[in-house]
XYZ file of C-alpha atoms in Angstrom:
424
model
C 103.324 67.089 91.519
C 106.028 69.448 91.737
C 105.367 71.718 94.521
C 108.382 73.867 95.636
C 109.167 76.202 98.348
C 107.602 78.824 97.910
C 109.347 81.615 96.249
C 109.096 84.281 99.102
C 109.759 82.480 102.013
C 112.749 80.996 100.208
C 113.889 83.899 98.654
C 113.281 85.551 102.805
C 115.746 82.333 103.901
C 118.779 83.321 100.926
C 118.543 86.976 102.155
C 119.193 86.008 105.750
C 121.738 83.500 104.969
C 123.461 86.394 103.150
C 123.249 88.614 105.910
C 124.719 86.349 108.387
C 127.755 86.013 106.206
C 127.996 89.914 106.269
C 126.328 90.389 102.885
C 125.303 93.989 102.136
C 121.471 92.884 101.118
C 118.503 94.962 100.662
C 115.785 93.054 101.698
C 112.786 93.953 98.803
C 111.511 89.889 98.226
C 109.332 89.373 101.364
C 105.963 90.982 101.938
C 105.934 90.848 105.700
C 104.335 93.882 107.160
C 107.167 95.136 108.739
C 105.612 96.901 111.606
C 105.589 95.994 115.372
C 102.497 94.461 117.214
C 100.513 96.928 118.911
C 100.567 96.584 122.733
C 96.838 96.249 123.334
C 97.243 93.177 121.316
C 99.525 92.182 122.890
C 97.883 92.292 126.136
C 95.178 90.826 125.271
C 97.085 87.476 124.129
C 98.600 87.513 126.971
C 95.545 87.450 129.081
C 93.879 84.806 127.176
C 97.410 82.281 127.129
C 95.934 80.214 129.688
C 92.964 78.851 127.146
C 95.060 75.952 125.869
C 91.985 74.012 124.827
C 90.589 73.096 121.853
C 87.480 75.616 120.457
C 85.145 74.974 117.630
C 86.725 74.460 114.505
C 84.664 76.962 113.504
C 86.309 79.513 115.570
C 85.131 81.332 118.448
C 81.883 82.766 118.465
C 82.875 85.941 120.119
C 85.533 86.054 117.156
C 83.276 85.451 114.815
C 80.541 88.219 115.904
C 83.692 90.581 115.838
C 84.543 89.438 112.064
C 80.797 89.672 111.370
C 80.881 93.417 112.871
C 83.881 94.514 110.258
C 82.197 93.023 106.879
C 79.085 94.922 108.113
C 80.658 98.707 108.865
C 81.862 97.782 105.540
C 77.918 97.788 103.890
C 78.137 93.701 103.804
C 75.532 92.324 106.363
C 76.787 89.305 107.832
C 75.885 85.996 110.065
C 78.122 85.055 112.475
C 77.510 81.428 111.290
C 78.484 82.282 107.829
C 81.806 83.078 109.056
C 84.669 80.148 109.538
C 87.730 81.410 111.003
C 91.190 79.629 110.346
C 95.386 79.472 111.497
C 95.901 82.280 108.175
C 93.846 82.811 105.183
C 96.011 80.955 103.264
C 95.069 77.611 104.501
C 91.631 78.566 104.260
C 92.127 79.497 100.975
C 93.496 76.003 100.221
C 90.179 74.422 101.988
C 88.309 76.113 100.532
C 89.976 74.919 96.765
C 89.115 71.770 98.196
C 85.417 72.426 99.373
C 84.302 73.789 96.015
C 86.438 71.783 93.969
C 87.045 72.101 90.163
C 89.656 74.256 88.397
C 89.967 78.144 89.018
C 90.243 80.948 86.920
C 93.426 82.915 88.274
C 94.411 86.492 86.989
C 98.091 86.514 85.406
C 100.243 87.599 87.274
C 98.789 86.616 91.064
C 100.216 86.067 94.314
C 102.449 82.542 94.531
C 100.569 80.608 96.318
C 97.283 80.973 94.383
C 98.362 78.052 91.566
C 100.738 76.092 94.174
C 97.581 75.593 95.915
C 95.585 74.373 93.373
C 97.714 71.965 92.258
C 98.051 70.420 95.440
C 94.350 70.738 95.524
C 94.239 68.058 92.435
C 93.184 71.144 90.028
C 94.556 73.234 87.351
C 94.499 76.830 87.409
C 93.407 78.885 84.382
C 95.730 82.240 83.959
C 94.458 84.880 82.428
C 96.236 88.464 81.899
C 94.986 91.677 84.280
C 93.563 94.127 82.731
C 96.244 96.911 81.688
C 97.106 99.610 84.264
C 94.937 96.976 86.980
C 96.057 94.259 88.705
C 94.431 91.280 91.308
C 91.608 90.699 88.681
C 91.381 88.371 84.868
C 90.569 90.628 82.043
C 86.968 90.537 81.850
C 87.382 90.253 78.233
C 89.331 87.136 78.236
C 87.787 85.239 80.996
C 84.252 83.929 79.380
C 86.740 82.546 76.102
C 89.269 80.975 78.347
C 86.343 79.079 80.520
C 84.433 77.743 77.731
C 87.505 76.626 76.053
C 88.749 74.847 79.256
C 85.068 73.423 79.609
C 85.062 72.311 75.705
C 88.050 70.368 77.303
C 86.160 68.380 79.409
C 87.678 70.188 82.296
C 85.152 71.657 85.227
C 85.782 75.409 85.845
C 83.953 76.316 89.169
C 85.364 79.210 90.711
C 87.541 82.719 90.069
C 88.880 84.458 92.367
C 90.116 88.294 92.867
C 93.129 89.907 94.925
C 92.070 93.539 96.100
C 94.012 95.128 96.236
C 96.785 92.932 94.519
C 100.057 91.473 95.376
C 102.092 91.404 93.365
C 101.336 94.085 91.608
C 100.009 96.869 94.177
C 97.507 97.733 92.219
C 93.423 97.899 92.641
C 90.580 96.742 89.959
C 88.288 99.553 89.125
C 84.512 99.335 90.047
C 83.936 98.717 86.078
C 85.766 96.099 86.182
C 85.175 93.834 89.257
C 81.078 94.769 87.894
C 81.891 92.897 84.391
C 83.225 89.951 86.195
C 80.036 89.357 88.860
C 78.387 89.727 85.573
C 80.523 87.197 83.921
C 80.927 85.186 87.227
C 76.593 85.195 87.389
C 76.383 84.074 83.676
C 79.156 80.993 83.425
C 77.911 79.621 87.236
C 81.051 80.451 89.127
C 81.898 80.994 92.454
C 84.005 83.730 93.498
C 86.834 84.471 95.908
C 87.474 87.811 96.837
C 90.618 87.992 98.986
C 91.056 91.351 100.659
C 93.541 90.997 102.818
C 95.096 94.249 101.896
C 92.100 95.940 101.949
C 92.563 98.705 104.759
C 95.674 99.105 103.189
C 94.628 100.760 100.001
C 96.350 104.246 100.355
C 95.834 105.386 97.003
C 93.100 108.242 97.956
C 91.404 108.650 94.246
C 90.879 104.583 93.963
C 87.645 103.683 94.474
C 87.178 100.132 96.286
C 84.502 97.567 95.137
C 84.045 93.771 96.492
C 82.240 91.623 94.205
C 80.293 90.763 97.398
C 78.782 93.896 97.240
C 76.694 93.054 94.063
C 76.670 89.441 94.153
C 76.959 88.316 97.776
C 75.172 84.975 97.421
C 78.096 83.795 95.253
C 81.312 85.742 96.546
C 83.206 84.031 99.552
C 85.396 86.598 101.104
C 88.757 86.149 102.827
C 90.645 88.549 105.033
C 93.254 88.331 107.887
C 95.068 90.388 110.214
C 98.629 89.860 109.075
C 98.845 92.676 106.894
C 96.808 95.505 108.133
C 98.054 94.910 112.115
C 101.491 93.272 111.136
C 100.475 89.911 112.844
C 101.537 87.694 110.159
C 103.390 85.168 112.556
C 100.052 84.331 114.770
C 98.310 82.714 111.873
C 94.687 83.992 112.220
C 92.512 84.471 109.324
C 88.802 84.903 108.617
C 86.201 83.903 105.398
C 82.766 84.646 104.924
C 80.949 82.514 103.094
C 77.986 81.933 100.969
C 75.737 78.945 102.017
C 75.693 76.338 104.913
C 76.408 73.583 102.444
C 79.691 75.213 101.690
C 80.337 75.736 105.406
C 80.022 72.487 106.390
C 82.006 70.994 103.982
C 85.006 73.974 104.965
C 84.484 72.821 108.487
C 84.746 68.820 107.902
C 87.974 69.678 105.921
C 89.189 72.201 108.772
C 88.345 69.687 111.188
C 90.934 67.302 109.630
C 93.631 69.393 108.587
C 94.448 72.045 111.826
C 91.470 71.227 114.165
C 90.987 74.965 115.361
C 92.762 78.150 115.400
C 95.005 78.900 118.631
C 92.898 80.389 121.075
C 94.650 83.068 122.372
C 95.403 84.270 119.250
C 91.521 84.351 118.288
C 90.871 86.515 121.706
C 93.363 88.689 120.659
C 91.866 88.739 117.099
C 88.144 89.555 118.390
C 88.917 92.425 120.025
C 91.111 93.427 117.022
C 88.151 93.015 114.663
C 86.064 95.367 116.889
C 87.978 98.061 115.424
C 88.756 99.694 119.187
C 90.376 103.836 118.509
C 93.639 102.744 119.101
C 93.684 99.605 116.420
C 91.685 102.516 114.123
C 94.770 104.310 114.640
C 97.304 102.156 114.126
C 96.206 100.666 110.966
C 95.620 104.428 109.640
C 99.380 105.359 110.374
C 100.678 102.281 108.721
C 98.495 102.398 105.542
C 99.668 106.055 105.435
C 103.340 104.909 105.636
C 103.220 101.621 103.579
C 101.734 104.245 100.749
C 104.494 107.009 101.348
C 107.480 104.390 101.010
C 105.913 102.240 97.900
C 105.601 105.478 96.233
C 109.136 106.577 97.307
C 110.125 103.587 95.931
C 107.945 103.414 92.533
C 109.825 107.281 92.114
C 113.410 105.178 91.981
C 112.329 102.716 89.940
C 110.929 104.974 87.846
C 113.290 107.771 87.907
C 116.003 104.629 86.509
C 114.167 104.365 83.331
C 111.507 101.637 84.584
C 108.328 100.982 83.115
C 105.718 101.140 86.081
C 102.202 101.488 86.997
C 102.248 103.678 90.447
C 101.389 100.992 93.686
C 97.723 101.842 95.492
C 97.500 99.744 98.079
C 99.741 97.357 100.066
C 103.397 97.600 100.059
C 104.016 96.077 96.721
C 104.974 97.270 93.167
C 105.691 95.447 89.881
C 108.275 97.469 87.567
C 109.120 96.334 84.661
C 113.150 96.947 84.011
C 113.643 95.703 79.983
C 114.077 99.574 79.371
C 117.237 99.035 81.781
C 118.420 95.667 81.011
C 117.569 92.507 78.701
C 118.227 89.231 80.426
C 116.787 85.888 78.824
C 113.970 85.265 82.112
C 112.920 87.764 85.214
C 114.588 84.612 86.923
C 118.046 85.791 85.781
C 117.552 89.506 85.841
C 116.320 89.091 89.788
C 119.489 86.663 90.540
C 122.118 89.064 89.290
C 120.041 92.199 91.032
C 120.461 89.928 94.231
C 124.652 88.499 93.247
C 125.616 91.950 91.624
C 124.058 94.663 93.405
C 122.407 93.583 96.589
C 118.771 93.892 96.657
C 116.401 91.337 96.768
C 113.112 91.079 94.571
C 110.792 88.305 93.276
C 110.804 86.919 89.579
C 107.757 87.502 87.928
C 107.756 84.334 86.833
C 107.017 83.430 90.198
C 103.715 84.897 90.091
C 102.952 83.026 86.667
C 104.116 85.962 84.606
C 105.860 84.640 81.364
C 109.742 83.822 82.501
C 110.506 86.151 79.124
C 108.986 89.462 80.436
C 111.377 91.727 82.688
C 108.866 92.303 85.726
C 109.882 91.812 89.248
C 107.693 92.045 92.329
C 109.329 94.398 94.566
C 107.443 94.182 98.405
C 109.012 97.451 100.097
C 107.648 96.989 104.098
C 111.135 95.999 105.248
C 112.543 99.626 104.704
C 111.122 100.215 108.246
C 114.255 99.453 110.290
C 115.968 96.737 111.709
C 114.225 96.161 115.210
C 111.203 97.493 117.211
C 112.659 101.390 118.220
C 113.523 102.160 114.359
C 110.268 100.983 112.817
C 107.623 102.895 115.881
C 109.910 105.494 115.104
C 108.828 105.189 111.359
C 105.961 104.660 111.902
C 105.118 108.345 113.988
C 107.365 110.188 111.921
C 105.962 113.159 109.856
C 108.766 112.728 107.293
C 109.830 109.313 107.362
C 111.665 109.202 103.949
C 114.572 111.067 105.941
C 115.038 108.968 108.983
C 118.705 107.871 108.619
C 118.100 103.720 107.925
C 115.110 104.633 105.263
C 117.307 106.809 103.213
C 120.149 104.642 103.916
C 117.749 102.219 101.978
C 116.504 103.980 99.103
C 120.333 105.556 98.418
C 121.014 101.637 98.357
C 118.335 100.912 95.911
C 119.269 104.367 93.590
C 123.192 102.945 93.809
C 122.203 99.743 92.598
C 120.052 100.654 89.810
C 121.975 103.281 88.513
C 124.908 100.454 88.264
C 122.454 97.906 86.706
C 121.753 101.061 84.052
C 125.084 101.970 83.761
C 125.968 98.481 82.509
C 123.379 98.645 79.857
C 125.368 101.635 78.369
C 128.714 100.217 78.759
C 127.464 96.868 76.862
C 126.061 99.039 74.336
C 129.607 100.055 73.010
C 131.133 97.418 74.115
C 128.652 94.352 72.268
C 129.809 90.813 74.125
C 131.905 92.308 76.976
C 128.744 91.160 79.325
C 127.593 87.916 78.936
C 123.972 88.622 80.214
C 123.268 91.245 78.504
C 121.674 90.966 74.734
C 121.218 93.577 71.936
């Protein structure tokens, strides 16, 4: 097993290390949120720090009911005792790798953690390309050959799973498509895992949004969290809805032995936030509205430098691809001398299972905020917050540092060997 740190939160560490030794370093590797907690949530874990007990490692109830509430404005009836609740949805992500077992169809590329996961889960995950122009989703097209050929293997294929909207790429799957995977999904017997974590987040007002528990809810386990859409990443709360009680139980005997129950203040804080009070409405408005006005701002640069790009829709994450500015030998490379030469951070797509020879590079853009709590609420309410001193201060960073990485390709092009990274 060779199971790594993983490639955000170390490439997060190098950044800071940097900037403690008075590095210049723009920070576009980690997809933290980048906003500050709201202060009704706040108070509210506050009020409940005195519960220091242990809960059901299902999660609270009233938690649960709250959770149950949100999938249901959303058209998805829901039973509160379909509903497990968990420190993140990553680790119940991992559980629940564990609880249906088998290998898992994963779209190429997909968020890190997806295939470090399921090798630590004793399985193998089985890539397959998004659909052009789409992202968070296998090509329909591809997935029923790449399952029966795994299966002619003697290898048991049990799930797939969907990001919507995606990280790393920003992007959503259209209707048609998540509807030709339920089909698929329905017709080779596998489960599905819809995480929509960014899903308030989709900002992009002409995409359309479709769950594959929508149309086949009997078979589509949900996942969502709080980390993204209310910046509360560091309290570890997440939420799944699942499909059967034979599934739940065997989620809850592995939660039971792995982290017990999730903190309970933070699950107070988390029931009232999954009421959806005005102010939380709000909040999570403005920062979907801001997240979409910066990735775009962003997506113009890259673009604007000669990048190949399909425009973000949700999140705070795009996916250029820069070999129309610059042939290295892997994104690896490319993304270390972006970080060494230039100063900005970005992700490899290798990292996300993208072949090391293509020239993509996840670029998360929710640090551009500011650099403590005054700068980014002032972001945040600003009409026009592409011209608050630090965010253009950022973006003339970024436009600096690609026109330099462009400007290099030209110079190499009359001047063949003077760079050694560069090839014809």
């Amino acid at each position: 097993m060779n199971i790594t740190l993983s490639a955000t939160l170390a490439a997060n560490e190098d950044i800071a290390r940097r900037r403690r030794a008075g590095q210049r370093v723009l920070n576009l590797a980690f997809g933290e949120a980048g906003l500050p907690v709201h202060p009704a949530l706040r108070e509210r874990l506050a009020e409940a720090s005195r519960e220091n007990g242990y809960g059901p490692v299902a999660g609270a109830l009233g938690l649960r009911e709250a959770a149950a509430g949100y999938w249901a404005r959303r058209g998805l009836p829901t039973d509160p005792e379909s509903v497990v609740c968990g420190p993140g949805s990553k680790p119940l992500l991992y559980a629940l790798l564990l609880a249906i077992g088998g290998d898992i169809v994963l779209p190429m590329p997909s968020w890190v953690s997806y295939a470090a996961q399921a090798e630590l889960a004793g399985v193998r995950p089985i890539l397959v390309p998004a659909p052009p122009g789409e992202g968070g989703t296998p090509d329909p097209d591809q997935v029923v050959g790449a399952v029966l050929h795994a299966r002619a293997q003697g290898r048991t294929v049990n799930t797939i799973l969907l990001t919507l909207p995606d990280n790393p790429t920003g992007r959503l799957a259209a209707p048609e498509t998540v509807t030709r995977l339920v089909r698929i999904a329905r017709g080779l017997d596998l489960m599905i895992i819809s995480d929509e974590i960014y899903r308030d987040l989709v900002h992009d007002e002409n995409a359309a949004f479709l769950s594959p528990a929508d149309i086949a809810p009997e078979r589509t386990v949900v996942t969502s969290g709080l980390s993204k859409s209310l910046a509360i990443g560091g309290w570890r709360i997440g939420v799944a809805r699942l499909t059967s009680a034979p599934l739940r139980d065997r989620l809850l005997a592995i939660a039971s032995e792995i982290w017990s129950s999730p903190a309970t203040p933070v699950q107070q804080a988390a029931a009232y936030a999954y009421t959806e009070p005005p102010e939380l409405v709000e909040r999570v408005t403005a920062s979907r509205r801001l997240h979409g006005t910066v990735a775009r701002a962003v997506a113009d640069r890259f673009a604007r430098a000669g990048a190949h790009l399909a425009y973000p829709q949700g999140g705070f994450y795009l996916y250029p691809d820069l070999a129309p500015l610059r042939r290295f030998a892997t994104s690896a490379e490319l993304a270390s001398t972006l970080l060494d030469e230039y100063g900005v951070g970005v992700l490899p797509g290798s990292a996300f299972g993208d072949a090391p020879g293509n020239h993509r590079v996840r670029v998360a853009t929710s640090l551009l905020y500011g650099e403590g709590e005054e700068q980014r609420l002032a972001t945040l309410d600003a009409e026009r917050p592409l011209d608050l001193p630090w965010v253009a201060a950022s973006l003339g960073h970024l436009e600096e540092a690609l026109a330099g990485f462009t400007e290099r390709r030209r110079f190499a092009a009359w001047m063949p060997g003077s760079l050694a990274p560069v090839t014809p």
